[in-house]
PDB file of C-alpha atoms in Angstrom:
ATOM      1  CA  MET A 196       0.000   0.000   0.000  1.00 60.00           C
ATOM      2  CA  LEU A 197       1.436   3.349  -1.037  1.00 58.00           C
ATOM      3  CA  PRO A 198       1.251   6.514   1.043  1.00 66.00           C
ATOM      4  CA  PRO A 199      -1.439   9.018   0.008  1.00 78.00           C
ATOM      5  CA  ASN A 200       0.828  11.488  -1.795  1.00 88.00           C
ATOM      6  CA  ALA A 201       3.635  11.243  -4.321  1.00 88.00           C
ATOM      7  CA  ALA A 202       6.282  12.811  -2.066  1.00 88.00           C
ATOM      8  CA  SER A 203       5.691  10.233   0.662  1.00 89.00           C
ATOM      9  CA  ALA A 204       5.697   7.429  -1.895  1.00 89.00           C
ATOM     10  CA  ALA A 205       9.036   8.602  -3.314  1.00 91.00           C
ATOM     11  CA  LYS A 206      10.529   8.876   0.170  1.00 93.00           C
ATOM     12  CA  LEU A 207       9.345   5.370   1.042  1.00 93.00           C
ATOM     13  CA  LYS A 208      10.761   3.949  -2.198  1.00 94.00           C
ATOM     14  CA  ARG A 209      14.110   5.635  -1.558  1.00 95.00           C
ATOM     15  CA  ARG A 210      14.225   4.175   1.959  1.00 96.00           C
ATOM     16  CA  LYS A 211      13.421   0.739   0.595  1.00 96.00           C
ATOM     17  CA  ASP A 212      16.144   1.050  -2.066  1.00 96.00           C
ATOM     18  CA  ASP A 213      18.643   2.211   0.570  1.00 96.00           C
ATOM     19  CA  ALA A 214      17.746  -0.743   2.794  1.00 96.00           C
ATOM     20  CA  ILE A 215      18.314  -3.166  -0.087  1.00 95.00           C
ATOM     21  CA  ILE A 216      21.706  -1.611  -0.873  1.00 94.00           C
ATOM     22  CA  MET A 217      22.770  -1.763   2.787  1.00 96.00           C
ATOM     23  CA  ALA A 218      21.681  -5.398   3.054  1.00 95.00           C
ATOM     24  CA  GLN A 219      23.668  -6.315  -0.053  1.00 95.00           C
ATOM     25  CA  PHE A 220      26.717  -4.529   1.352  1.00 94.00           C
ATOM     26  CA  ASP A 221      26.336  -6.352   4.680  1.00 94.00           C
ATOM     27  CA  ILE A 222      26.163  -9.707   2.896  1.00 92.00           C
ATOM     28  CA  GLN A 223      29.245  -8.943   0.793  1.00 92.00           C
ATOM     29  CA  THR A 224      31.153  -7.814   3.891  1.00 91.00           C
ATOM     30  CA  TYR A 225      30.171 -10.966   5.809  1.00 90.00           C
ATOM     31  CA  VAL A 226      31.207 -13.220   2.927  1.00 89.00           C
ATOM     32  CA  ALA A 227      34.513 -11.380   2.526  1.00 87.00           C
ATOM     33  CA  ARG A 228      35.288 -11.761   6.238  1.00 88.00           C
ATOM     34  CA  THR A 229      34.321 -15.421   6.535  1.00 87.00           C
ATOM     35  CA  THR A 230      35.826 -16.734   3.298  1.00 84.00           C
ATOM     36  CA  PRO A 231      39.409 -17.922   3.759  1.00 83.00           C
ATOM     37  CA  PRO A 232      41.944 -16.326   1.451  1.00 78.00           C
ATOM     38  CA  PRO A 233      42.791 -18.357  -1.634  1.00 79.00           C
ATOM     39  CA  ALA A 234      45.739 -20.706  -1.282  1.00 80.00           C
ATOM     40  CA  PRO A 235      48.931 -19.518  -2.948  1.00 81.00           C
ATOM     41  CA  PRO A 236      49.760 -21.341  -6.181  1.00 80.00           C
ATOM     42  CA  ARG A 237      51.727 -24.499  -5.515  1.00 81.00           C
ATOM     43  CA  GLU A 238      54.937 -25.477  -7.234  1.00 80.00           C
ATOM     44  CA  PRO A 239      54.553 -28.525  -9.480  1.00 76.00           C
ATOM     45  CA  ALA A 240      55.788 -31.733  -7.873  1.00 73.00           C
ATOM     46  CA  PRO A 241      59.352 -32.647  -8.867  1.00 72.00           C
ATOM     47  CA  ALA A 242      59.558 -35.402 -11.447  1.00 72.00           C
ATOM     48  CA  ALA A 243      60.602 -38.815 -10.172  1.00 69.00           C
ATOM     49  CA  PRO A 244      64.191 -39.675 -11.100  1.00 68.00           C
ATOM     50  CA  ALA A 245      64.398 -41.950 -14.099  1.00 68.00           C
ATOM     51  CA  ALA A 246      65.569 -45.488 -13.379  1.00 67.00           C
ATOM     52  CA  ALA A 247      69.047 -46.292 -14.609  1.00 65.00           C
ATOM     53  CA  PRO A 248      69.138 -48.722 -17.524  1.00 67.00           C
ATOM     54  CA  GLY A 249      69.121 -52.320 -16.354  1.00 66.00           C
ATOM     55  CA  GLU A 250      67.659 -51.568 -12.861  1.00 58.00           C
ATOM     56  CA  ASN A 251      64.044 -52.424 -13.651  1.00 57.00           C
TER      57      ASN A 251
END
Protein backbone atom coordinates (compact mmCIF):
# COMPACT_ATOMS: atom_id res chain seq x y z
CA MET A 1 0.00 0.00 0.00
CA LEU A 2 1.44 3.35 -1.04
CA PRO A 3 1.25 6.51 1.04
CA PRO A 4 -1.44 9.02 0.01
CA ASN A 5 0.83 11.49 -1.80
CA ALA A 6 3.64 11.24 -4.32
CA ALA A 7 6.28 12.81 -2.07
CA SER A 8 5.69 10.23 0.66
CA ALA A 9 5.70 7.43 -1.89
CA ALA A 10 9.04 8.60 -3.31
CA LYS A 11 10.53 8.88 0.17
CA LEU A 12 9.35 5.37 1.04
CA LYS A 13 10.76 3.95 -2.20
CA ARG A 14 14.11 5.64 -1.56
CA ARG A 15 14.22 4.17 1.96
CA LYS A 16 13.42 0.74 0.59
CA ASP A 17 16.14 1.05 -2.07
CA ASP A 18 18.64 2.21 0.57
CA ALA A 19 17.75 -0.74 2.79
CA ILE A 20 18.31 -3.17 -0.09
CA ILE A 21 21.71 -1.61 -0.87
CA MET A 22 22.77 -1.76 2.79
CA ALA A 23 21.68 -5.40 3.05
CA GLN A 24 23.67 -6.32 -0.05
CA PHE A 25 26.72 -4.53 1.35
CA ASP A 26 26.34 -6.35 4.68
CA ILE A 27 26.16 -9.71 2.90
CA GLN A 28 29.24 -8.94 0.79
CA THR A 29 31.15 -7.81 3.89
CA TYR A 30 30.17 -10.97 5.81
CA VAL A 31 31.21 -13.22 2.93
CA ALA A 32 34.51 -11.38 2.53
CA ARG A 33 35.29 -11.76 6.24
CA THR A 34 34.32 -15.42 6.54
CA THR A 35 35.83 -16.73 3.30
CA PRO A 36 39.41 -17.92 3.76
CA PRO A 37 41.94 -16.33 1.45
CA PRO A 38 42.79 -18.36 -1.63
CA ALA A 39 45.74 -20.71 -1.28
CA PRO A 40 48.93 -19.52 -2.95
CA PRO A 41 49.76 -21.34 -6.18
CA ARG A 42 51.73 -24.50 -5.51
CA GLU A 43 54.94 -25.48 -7.23
CA PRO A 44 54.55 -28.52 -9.48
CA ALA A 45 55.79 -31.73 -7.87
CA PRO A 46 59.35 -32.65 -8.87
CA ALA A 47 59.56 -35.40 -11.45
CA ALA A 48 60.60 -38.81 -10.17
CA PRO A 49 64.19 -39.68 -11.10
CA ALA A 50 64.40 -41.95 -14.10
CA ALA A 51 65.57 -45.49 -13.38
CA ALA A 52 69.05 -46.29 -14.61
CA PRO A 53 69.14 -48.72 -17.52
CA GLY A 54 69.12 -52.32 -16.35
CA GLU A 55 67.66 -51.57 -12.86
CA ASN A 56 64.04 -52.42 -13.65
